[in-house]
CSV table of C-alpha atoms and ligand atoms in Angstrom, one decimal:
chain,number,residue,atom,x,y,z
A,14,MET,CA,66.7,103.8,80.6
A,15,SER,CA,68.5,104.1,84.0
A,16,PRO,CA,71.9,101.5,84.6
A,17,GLY,CA,69.4,99.6,87.0
A,18,MET,CA,66.4,98.6,84.2
A,19,GLY,CA,67.0,95.3,82.4
A,20,VAL,CA,69.4,96.3,80.2
A,21,ARG,CA,69.6,92.2,79.0
A,22,CYS,CA,66.2,92.0,78.0
A,23,GLY,CA,65.6,95.5,76.8
A,24,PHE,CA,62.7,96.4,79.6
A,25,MET,CA,62.1,97.0,83.3
A,26,THR,CA,62.8,93.9,85.5
A,27,GLY,CA,62.8,93.6,89.4
A,28,PRO,CA,62.3,96.9,91.5
A,29,GLU,CA,61.9,99.4,89.1
A,30,VAL,CA,58.5,97.6,87.8
A,31,PRO,CA,56.8,98.7,91.2
A,32,ASP,CA,58.3,102.3,91.1
A,33,ALA,CA,57.0,102.6,87.8
A,34,VAL,CA,53.6,101.7,88.6
A,35,ARG,CA,53.2,103.9,91.6
A,36,ARG,CA,54.2,106.3,89.7
A,37,VAL,CA,51.2,106.2,87.2
A,38,LEU,CA,48.5,105.4,89.9
A,39,PRO,CA,47.4,108.7,90.6
A,40,ASP,CA,46.6,109.2,87.1
A,41,VAL,CA,45.1,105.9,86.8
A,42,ARG,CA,43.0,106.6,89.8
A,43,LYS,CA,41.4,109.6,88.1
A,44,ASP,CA,40.6,107.6,85.0
A,45,LEU,CA,39.3,104.8,87.1
A,46,ASP,CA,36.8,107.7,88.9
A,47,ALA,CA,35.5,108.7,85.4
A,48,LEU,CA,34.8,105.2,84.5
A,49,ILE,CA,32.9,104.6,88.1
A,50,ARG,CA,30.8,107.9,86.7
A,51,ILE,CA,29.8,105.9,83.7
A,52,PRO,CA,26.4,104.0,84.4
A,53,SER,CA,26.9,101.4,82.1
A,54,VAL,CA,24.5,98.6,83.5
A,55,SER,CA,24.2,96.2,80.8
A,56,ALA,CA,20.8,94.6,82.3
A,57,ASP,CA,19.0,98.0,81.9
A,58,PRO,CA,17.8,98.6,78.1
A,59,ALA,CA,17.9,102.1,79.0
A,60,ALA,CA,21.4,102.5,79.8
A,61,ALA,CA,22.3,101.2,76.5
A,62,GLY,CA,23.6,104.7,75.7
A,63,GLU,CA,26.0,104.3,78.9
A,64,VAL,CA,27.1,101.0,78.1
A,65,GLU,CA,28.4,102.6,74.8
A,66,ARG,CA,29.9,105.8,76.4
A,67,SER,CA,31.9,103.5,78.8
A,68,ALA,CA,33.1,101.2,75.9
A,69,GLU,CA,34.1,105.0,74.0
A,70,ALA,CA,35.7,105.9,77.2
A,71,THR,CA,38.0,102.8,77.5
A,72,ALA,CA,39.0,102.7,74.1
A,73,ALA,CA,40.4,106.3,74.6
A,74,LEU,CA,42.3,105.4,77.5
A,75,PHE,CA,44.4,102.6,75.5
A,76,ARG,CA,44.3,104.6,72.3
A,77,VAL,CA,46.2,107.6,74.0
A,78,GLU,CA,48.7,104.8,75.0
A,79,GLY,CA,49.6,103.8,71.3
A,80,ALA,CA,47.4,100.9,71.4
A,81,GLU,CA,45.5,100.0,67.9
A,82,VAL,CA,41.7,100.0,69.5
A,83,GLU,CA,38.4,98.8,67.9
A,84,ILE,CA,35.4,98.6,69.6
A,85,LEU,CA,33.7,95.3,68.2
A,86,ARG,CA,30.7,93.4,68.7
A,87,VAL,CA,28.6,90.5,67.1
A,88,GLU,CA,25.3,90.7,66.1
A,89,GLY,CA,23.0,91.5,68.9
A,90,GLY,CA,26.0,91.9,71.6
A,91,ARG,CA,27.2,95.0,73.5
A,92,PRO,CA,31.0,96.8,72.6
A,93,GLY,CA,33.8,95.0,73.5
A,94,VAL,CA,37.0,96.8,73.3
A,95,LEU,CA,40.1,95.3,71.9
A,96,ALA,CA,43.3,97.2,72.5
A,97,ARG,CA,46.5,95.9,71.1
A,98,PHE,CA,49.9,96.2,72.0
A,99,PRO,CA,52.1,94.4,69.7
A,100,ALA,CA,54.6,91.4,70.7
A,101,PRO,CA,58.3,92.6,70.6
A,102,GLU,CA,60.2,90.3,68.1
A,103,GLY,CA,60.2,86.6,70.3
A,104,GLN,CA,57.8,87.2,72.9
A,105,PRO,CA,55.0,86.0,73.7
A,106,THR,CA,51.4,87.7,74.0
A,107,ALA,CA,49.2,88.2,77.1
A,108,LEU,CA,45.6,88.9,76.6
A,109,LEU,CA,44.3,91.0,79.5
A,110,TYR,CA,40.6,90.6,79.9
A,111,ALA,CA,38.4,93.1,82.2
A,112,HIS,CA,34.5,94.1,81.1
A,113,HIS,CA,33.3,97.6,81.6
A,114,ASP,CA,29.6,97.0,82.5
A,115,VAL,CA,28.4,97.1,85.9
A,116,GLN,CA,25.6,95.5,87.6
A,117,PRO,CA,22.2,97.4,88.3
A,118,THR,CA,22.7,99.6,91.7
A,119,GLY,CA,19.8,97.9,93.5
A,120,ASP,CA,18.1,100.7,95.9
A,121,PRO,CA,20.2,103.3,95.9
A,122,ALA,CA,19.1,104.2,99.5
A,123,LEU,CA,21.1,101.4,100.7
A,124,TRP,CA,24.1,103.2,99.6
A,125,THR,CA,26.2,105.0,101.9
A,126,SER,CA,27.4,107.5,98.8
A,127,PRO,CA,25.8,108.0,95.3
A,128,PRO,CA,26.4,104.6,93.3
A,129,PHE,CA,27.7,106.7,90.6
A,130,GLU,CA,29.7,108.8,92.5
A,131,PRO,CA,33.8,107.8,93.2
A,132,THR,CA,33.9,108.2,96.7
A,133,GLU,CA,37.2,107.5,99.1
A,134,ARG,CA,36.5,106.9,102.5
A,135,GLY,CA,39.1,104.9,104.8
A,136,GLU,CA,41.1,102.9,102.4
A,137,ARG,CA,38.3,102.3,100.1
A,138,LEU,CA,36.8,103.8,97.3
A,139,TYR,CA,33.1,103.1,96.9
A,140,GLY,CA,31.2,103.1,93.8
A,141,ARG,CA,29.6,100.7,91.3
A,142,GLY,CA,32.2,99.0,89.5
A,143,SER,CA,35.0,99.9,91.4
A,144,ALA,CA,35.9,96.5,92.2
A,145,ASP,CA,33.9,94.7,89.6
A,146,ASP,CA,35.4,95.5,87.2
A,147,LYS,CA,36.3,98.8,86.1
A,148,ALA,CA,39.0,98.1,88.6
A,149,GLY,CA,40.5,95.5,86.0
A,150,ILE,CA,40.5,97.9,83.0
A,151,ALA,CA,42.3,100.1,85.8
A,152,MET,CA,44.7,97.5,86.4
A,153,HIS,CA,45.5,96.8,82.8
A,154,LEU,CA,45.7,100.6,82.0
A,155,ALA,CA,48.2,101.4,85.1
A,156,VAL,CA,50.6,98.3,83.7
A,157,ILE,CA,50.6,99.8,80.2
A,158,ARG,CA,51.5,103.0,81.6
A,159,ALA,CA,54.2,101.7,83.9
A,160,TYR,CA,55.8,100.1,80.8
A,161,ALA,CA,55.1,103.7,79.0
A,162,GLY,CA,52.7,101.9,76.3
A,163,ARG,CA,55.6,99.4,75.4
A,164,PRO,CA,54.9,96.4,77.4
A,165,PRO,CA,57.9,93.4,77.4
A,166,VAL,CA,55.5,91.2,75.9
A,167,GLY,CA,52.8,91.5,73.4
A,168,VAL,CA,49.6,92.6,75.0
A,169,THR,CA,45.7,92.5,73.9
A,170,VAL,CA,43.2,94.2,76.4
A,171,PHE,CA,40.2,92.8,75.9
A,172,VAL,CA,37.2,94.8,78.0
A,173,GLU,CA,33.7,92.9,77.4
A,174,GLY,CA,30.4,94.7,77.9
A,175,GLU,CA,28.3,92.2,78.7
A,176,GLU,CA,29.9,90.2,81.4
A,177,GLU,CA,27.3,91.0,83.9
A,178,ILE,CA,24.1,89.4,82.2
A,179,GLY,CA,26.2,86.4,81.4
A,180,SER,CA,28.4,87.2,78.2
A,181,PRO,CA,25.5,86.4,75.9
A,182,THR,CA,27.4,86.7,72.9
A,183,LEU,CA,30.9,85.8,74.0
A,184,SER,CA,31.1,82.8,72.2
A,185,ALA,CA,30.3,83.7,68.8
A,186,PHE,CA,32.7,87.1,69.8
A,187,LEU,CA,35.4,85.0,70.5
A,188,ALA,CA,34.8,82.8,67.3
A,189,ALA,CA,34.5,85.8,65.0
A,190,HIS,CA,37.9,87.3,66.4
A,191,ARG,CA,39.6,84.6,67.4
A,192,ASP,CA,42.9,85.8,65.5
A,193,LYS,CA,43.0,89.2,67.3
A,194,LEU,CA,42.3,87.5,70.5
A,195,ALA,CA,44.6,85.0,70.2
A,196,ALA,CA,47.5,85.0,73.1
A,197,ASP,CA,49.9,82.7,75.2
A,198,VAL,CA,48.6,83.7,78.4
A,199,ILE,CA,45.3,85.0,79.4
A,200,VAL,CA,44.8,87.0,82.2
A,201,LEU,CA,40.9,87.4,83.5
A,202,ALA,CA,41.0,90.1,85.9
A,203,ASP,CA,37.4,89.9,87.3
A,204,SER,CA,38.0,87.8,90.6
A,205,ALA,CA,39.1,89.0,94.1
A,206,ASN,CA,41.8,87.9,96.2
A,207,PHE,CA,41.6,85.4,99.4
A,208,ASP,CA,41.5,88.2,102.1
A,209,VAL,CA,43.0,92.0,102.2
A,210,GLY,CA,46.7,91.3,102.4
A,211,VAL,CA,46.5,87.7,100.8
A,212,PRO,CA,46.9,87.1,97.0
A,213,ALA,CA,45.0,84.2,95.6
A,214,LEU,CA,45.1,82.8,92.1
A,215,THR,CA,41.4,81.3,91.6
A,216,THR,CA,41.8,78.1,90.0
A,217,THR,CA,38.4,76.5,90.3
A,218,LEU,CA,34.8,77.7,89.8
A,219,ARG,CA,31.5,76.1,90.2
A,220,GLY,CA,28.9,75.5,87.4
A,221,LEU,CA,25.3,76.2,87.6
A,222,ALA,CA,22.4,74.2,86.5
A,223,ASP,CA,18.6,75.0,87.1
A,224,CYS,CA,15.2,73.9,86.4
A,225,GLU,CA,12.0,74.7,87.0
A,226,VAL,CA,9.6,72.0,88.4
A,227,GLU,CA,6.1,71.8,88.8
A,228,VAL,CA,3.7,69.4,90.9
A,229,ARG,CA,0.2,68.7,89.7
A,230,VAL,CA,-2.4,67.1,92.2
A,231,LEU,CA,-5.8,68.0,91.0
A,232,ASP,CA,-7.2,69.4,87.9
A,233,HIS,CA,-8.8,72.1,90.3
A,234,GLY,CA,-8.8,73.2,93.5
A,235,VAL,CA,-11.0,71.6,96.7
A,236,HIS,CA,-12.3,72.2,99.7
A,237,SER,CA,-10.1,71.4,102.2
A,238,GLY,CA,-12.2,70.2,104.5
A,239,VAL,CA,-14.0,68.2,102.4
A,240,TYR,CA,-11.0,66.3,100.9
A,241,GLY,CA,-8.6,67.1,102.8
A,242,GLY,CA,-6.6,64.1,104.9
A,243,ALA,CA,-6.9,61.7,101.6
A,244,VAL,CA,-6.3,63.9,98.5
A,245,PRO,CA,-2.8,65.6,99.2
A,246,ASP,CA,-2.2,69.2,98.4
A,247,ALA,CA,0.4,70.3,95.8
A,248,LEU,CA,2.7,72.5,98.1
A,249,THR,CA,2.9,69.9,100.5
A,250,ALA,CA,4.0,67.8,97.8
A,251,LEU,CA,6.4,70.0,96.5
A,252,CYS,CA,7.9,70.9,99.8
A,253,ARG,CA,8.7,66.8,100.2
A,254,LEU,CA,10.0,66.6,96.7
A,255,LEU,CA,12.4,69.7,97.6
A,256,ALA,CA,13.5,68.3,100.7
A,257,THR,CA,14.6,65.0,98.9
A,258,LEU,CA,17.2,67.2,97.4
A,259,HIS,CA,19.8,67.1,100.7
A,260,ASP,CA,20.1,64.4,103.1
A,261,ASP,CA,19.9,64.6,106.9
A,262,GLU,CA,23.6,66.4,107.2
A,263,GLY,CA,22.8,69.1,104.4
A,264,ASN,CA,24.7,67.2,101.5
A,265,VAL,CA,23.3,67.2,98.3
A,266,ALA,CA,21.5,64.2,98.0
A,267,ILE,CA,21.3,64.0,93.8
A,268,LYS,CA,23.0,60.9,92.4
A,269,GLY,CA,25.9,61.4,90.0
A,270,LEU,CA,27.3,64.8,90.6
A,271,VAL,CA,30.8,65.2,91.1
A,272,THR,CA,32.9,65.8,93.8
A,273,ALA,CA,36.3,67.8,93.2
A,274,PRO,CA,39.6,67.3,95.6
A,275,ALA,CA,39.3,69.4,99.0
A,276,PRO,CA,41.4,72.7,98.5
A,277,GLU,CA,44.3,73.3,100.7
A,278,VAL,CA,43.2,76.5,101.7
A,279,ASP,CA,41.7,77.1,105.4
A,280,TYR,CA,38.7,79.2,105.0
A,281,PRO,CA,38.2,79.7,109.0
A,282,GLU,CA,34.2,79.1,109.8
A,283,GLU,CA,33.9,82.3,111.6
A,284,ARG,CA,35.0,84.6,108.9
A,285,PHE,CA,32.7,82.5,106.6
A,286,ARG,CA,29.9,83.0,109.2
A,287,GLN,CA,30.2,86.6,109.5
A,288,GLU,CA,30.8,87.3,105.7
A,289,ALA,CA,27.8,85.2,104.9
A,290,GLY,CA,25.6,87.2,107.8
A,291,ILE,CA,24.3,83.6,108.9
A,292,LEU,CA,22.4,84.1,112.1
A,293,ASP,CA,23.2,82.9,115.5
A,294,GLY,CA,22.3,79.0,115.9
A,295,VAL,CA,21.8,78.6,112.3
A,296,GLN,CA,24.2,75.7,111.4
A,297,LEU,CA,26.2,75.4,108.2
A,298,LEU,CA,25.0,72.6,105.6
A,299,GLY,CA,27.1,69.6,105.0
A,300,THR,CA,30.1,68.0,105.9
A,301,GLY,CA,34.0,68.7,104.8
A,302,SER,CA,35.8,71.7,105.5
A,303,VAL,CA,34.4,75.3,104.6
A,304,ALA,CA,36.4,75.8,101.3
A,305,GLU,CA,35.6,72.1,100.3
A,306,ARG,CA,31.5,72.7,100.7
A,307,VAL,CA,31.5,76.3,98.9
A,308,TRP,CA,34.2,75.5,96.5
A,309,ALA,CA,34.9,71.7,95.9
A,310,LYS,CA,31.3,69.9,96.3
A,311,PRO,CA,28.0,70.6,94.9
A,312,SER,CA,25.0,72.8,96.4
A,313,ALA,CA,21.2,72.7,95.7
A,314,SER,CA,19.0,75.7,96.7
A,315,VAL,CA,15.2,76.1,95.9
A,316,LEU,CA,15.5,79.9,94.4
A,317,ALA,CA,11.7,80.5,94.4
A,318,ILE,CA,8.2,79.1,94.6
A,319,ASP,CA,4.9,80.2,93.0
A,320,ALA,CA,2.0,79.2,95.3
A,321,PRO,CA,-1.0,81.5,96.6
A,322,ARG,CA,0.2,84.5,98.8
A,323,VAL,CA,-0.7,84.3,102.7
A,324,ALA,CA,-2.7,87.2,102.3
A,325,ASP,CA,-5.0,85.5,99.8
A,326,ALA,CA,-4.8,81.7,101.5
A,327,SER,CA,-8.2,80.4,101.5
A,328,ASN,CA,-9.4,76.9,103.1
A,329,THR,CA,-8.6,75.1,99.6
A,330,LEU,CA,-6.4,72.1,98.8
A,331,ILE,CA,-3.5,73.8,96.0
A,332,PRO,CA,-4.0,71.7,93.0
A,333,VAL,CA,-0.4,72.9,91.2
A,334,ALA,CA,2.3,74.4,92.6
A,335,ARG,CA,5.7,75.5,91.0
A,336,ALA,CA,9.5,76.1,92.0
A,337,LYS,CA,12.8,76.9,90.4
A,338,VAL,CA,15.9,75.0,91.9
A,339,SER,CA,19.5,75.8,91.1
A,340,VAL,CA,22.3,73.7,91.7
A,341,ARG,CA,26.3,74.8,91.6
A,342,LEU,CA,28.8,72.1,90.6
A,343,ALA,CA,31.8,70.9,91.7
A,344,PRO,CA,34.9,71.7,89.2
A,345,GLY,CA,35.3,68.8,87.1
A,346,ASP,CA,31.6,68.0,86.6
A,347,ASP,CA,29.6,68.3,83.0
A,348,ALA,CA,26.8,70.9,83.4
A,349,ASN,CA,24.5,69.2,80.9
A,350,ARG,CA,24.7,65.9,82.4
A,351,ALA,CA,24.1,67.4,86.0
A,352,LEU,CA,21.0,69.2,84.6
A,353,THR,CA,20.0,65.8,83.3
A,354,ALA,CA,20.7,63.9,86.7
A,355,LEU,CA,19.1,67.0,88.3
A,356,ALA,CA,15.5,66.5,86.4
A,357,GLU,CA,15.9,62.9,87.1
A,358,HIS,CA,16.1,63.2,90.6
A,359,LEU,CA,12.9,65.3,90.8
A,360,ARG,CA,11.0,63.3,88.4
A,361,SER,CA,11.7,60.2,90.4
A,362,HIS,CA,11.2,61.1,93.8
A,363,ALA,CA,7.6,62.9,93.6
A,364,PRO,CA,5.8,61.8,96.6
A,365,TRP,CA,2.2,60.0,96.8
A,366,GLY,CA,2.5,59.4,92.7
A,367,VAL,CA,1.5,63.1,92.0
A,368,GLN,CA,2.4,64.4,88.5
A,369,VAL,CA,5.5,66.0,88.1
A,370,GLU,CA,6.9,68.2,85.2
A,371,VAL,CA,10.9,69.3,84.8
A,372,ARG,CA,11.3,72.2,82.5
A,373,GLU,CA,15.3,72.3,82.2
A,374,GLY,CA,16.8,75.8,82.7
A,375,ASP,CA,20.3,77.3,82.3
A,376,ALA,CA,23.8,75.2,82.1
A,377,GLY,CA,26.7,76.7,83.0
A,378,GLN,CA,30.5,74.5,83.1
A,379,PRO,CA,32.4,74.5,85.9
A,380,TYR,CA,36.1,75.1,85.7
A,381,ALA,CA,39.6,73.8,87.1
A,382,ALA,CA,42.7,75.2,86.0
A,383,THR,CA,45.9,73.2,85.4
A,384,ALA,CA,47.2,75.7,88.0
A,385,GLU,CA,50.8,74.5,86.9
A,386,GLY,CA,53.8,75.5,84.4
A,387,PRO,CA,55.7,78.4,83.4
A,388,ALA,CA,52.9,81.3,83.5
A,389,TYR,CA,51.5,80.2,86.9
A,390,THR,CA,54.9,80.1,88.4
A,391,ALA,CA,55.6,83.6,86.9
A,392,ALA,CA,52.4,84.7,88.3
A,393,ARG,CA,52.8,83.2,91.9
A,394,GLU,CA,56.5,85.0,91.9
A,395,ALA,CA,55.0,88.5,90.7
A,396,PHE,CA,52.2,87.9,93.5
A,397,GLY,CA,54.7,86.9,96.1
A,398,GLU,CA,56.6,90.0,95.5
A,399,ALA,CA,53.9,92.5,95.2
A,400,TRP,CA,52.3,91.1,98.5
A,401,GLY,CA,55.3,90.2,100.3
A,402,ARG,CA,54.0,87.1,100.9
A,403,GLU,CA,53.0,83.8,99.0
A,404,SER,CA,49.6,83.9,97.2
A,405,VAL,CA,47.1,81.2,97.6
A,406,ASP,CA,44.9,78.9,95.0
A,407,MET,CA,41.2,79.7,96.0
A,408,GLY,CA,38.4,78.5,94.3
A,409,ILE,CA,34.9,80.4,93.7
A,410,GLY,CA,31.4,79.0,94.6
A,411,GLY,CA,29.9,80.8,91.7
A,412,THR,CA,30.2,80.4,88.0
A,413,ILE,CA,31.5,82.8,85.5
A,414,PRO,CA,30.7,81.5,82.4
A,415,PHE,CA,33.0,83.4,80.2
A,416,ILE,CA,35.9,81.1,82.0
A,417,ALA,CA,35.1,78.1,80.2
A,418,GLU,CA,34.3,80.0,77.0
A,419,PHE,CA,38.0,81.5,76.9
A,420,ALA,CA,39.5,77.8,77.8
A,421,ALA,CA,37.5,76.1,75.1
A,422,ALA,CA,38.4,78.8,72.8
A,423,PHE,CA,41.8,78.9,73.5
A,424,PRO,CA,43.0,75.3,74.6
A,425,ASP,CA,46.4,75.9,74.3
A,426,ALA,CA,46.8,79.3,76.4
A,427,ALA,CA,47.5,79.4,80.2
A,428,ILE,CA,44.6,81.0,81.9
A,429,LEU,CA,45.1,83.0,85.3
A,430,VAL,CA,42.1,84.4,86.9
A,431,THR,CA,42.9,87.4,88.9
A,432,GLY,CA,41.6,90.1,90.1
A,433,ALA,CA,41.8,93.7,92.6
A,434,GLY,CA,38.8,92.8,94.8
A,435,ASP,CA,38.8,91.4,98.4
A,436,PRO,CA,35.9,89.7,100.2
A,437,ASP,CA,34.2,93.1,101.6
A,438,SER,CA,34.5,94.4,98.0
A,439,ARG,CA,30.5,93.9,98.1
A,440,ALA,CA,30.8,93.2,94.4
A,441,HIS,CA,27.0,92.8,93.0
A,442,GLY,CA,25.8,94.5,96.2
A,443,ALA,CA,25.3,97.9,97.5
A,444,ASP,CA,28.5,99.9,98.8
A,445,GLU,CA,30.4,98.1,96.5
A,446,SER,CA,34.4,99.1,96.8
A,447,LEU,CA,37.9,98.9,96.0
A,448,HIS,CA,40.5,98.2,98.9
A,449,LEU,CA,43.0,101.2,97.2
A,450,GLY,CA,46.2,99.2,98.7
A,451,GLU,CA,45.3,95.9,97.6
A,452,PHE,CA,44.3,97.4,94.0
A,453,GLU,CA,48.1,98.9,94.2
A,454,ARG,CA,49.6,95.6,94.9
A,455,ALA,CA,47.5,94.1,92.0
A,456,CYS,CA,48.7,96.3,89.6
A,457,VAL,CA,52.4,96.1,90.7
A,458,ALA,CA,51.6,91.7,90.6
A,459,GLU,CA,50.2,92.3,86.8
A,460,ALA,CA,53.2,94.4,85.8
A,461,LEU,CA,56.1,92.1,87.3
A,462,LEU,CA,54.1,89.1,85.7
A,463,LEU,CA,54.4,90.6,81.9
A,464,SER,CA,58.3,91.2,82.9
A,465,LYS,CA,58.7,87.9,83.9
A,466,LEU,CA,56.8,86.3,80.9
A,467,ALA,CA,59.3,88.0,78.9
A,468,ALA,CA,62.2,87.3,80.8
A,469,ASP,CA,61.0,83.5,81.0
A,470,HIS,CA,60.9,83.5,77.2
B,9,ZN,ZN1,32.7,91.2,86.8
């Protein structure tokens, strides 16, 4: 230990931490490359062996650092890795989360370099899982290595194996292994920063409710010439019904859905339009700032319609048509109540007395962190030091069901949602990538966070 190290508490503080992280990063990068080479696609039953292999590779990385490591699962679930570094006397414990499974690649021809061949171009590392979320595993590994396997607080690394298929057994897993997972602070490293160079804590996520709606008009298809003009066709009726989901300005018109307070972050419309790839002249839906519309207000979308193909069209009035409707829910809403409101809206807005049947689908809870308290203060300081600028609180328009699961399982723990990705990371898309400068800063920030949690104590 050098004289400059945090002698008071017996662990590194301040400027030693970033240096220690930078020293371990070249080796961590090799380990990240090796993880990317494992095609651990949880959605593909044929890749089950690869998901096992990525769990074993992850376990081995932390075992070498001296952790007590277990590969755990519950009935029917994919393997999760648990690596525990016990808390020094009197110190709190942090649970560091990531996931080792990845999304399918989609059409490999859309990738500039093969998806499971880690490839550096410019400042970025390309490959499936490079950002989502093998970067999360690598971040936790870098932090443990920077502290030479003896972090200043207790650390439990939990690396899930089924996040990309919606964490189907996570609540059972949290219940079964509750004692081993219990922590004072939970760091869920599976989100992204606001922009390259702008660190962020993700403090809100939207929820999700979806359903299938079927419109029935006739007991069989009939001649459009003989009956058209008096008998409605099911597709027109369905389109009219779906059109009632929004008002003329594009705001969601389903009664009873919650709107959360408007976020403070300025999300420039030009940047948003560019990231979305929205075409010239197409207007944005709804009212309020961009951040408010995508993070704090509900949205409604029609995901699919079952209808005859144009190529197969005949002059027939369609008797039955069906659509899948998805609603994103503002932080503070309740997904089950919202699902009922969506179904009720569809049943009560059917035009012309057509029969409507709604089949309720998934409901995922939204999330809003309290975003204050000692862990948040420590995290904001750590991010500020790592990036040299203040972090922002951001929302995510999407839904990560596991965050609400953790919050429900550990109501007393502070939950921090972080990540190494950025808006160009293209998680789930072709050419997924990790900005290596941002990755370094994210590792430094997490290491600083642990030293601050210890110093706070
Ligand atoms: Zn992820």
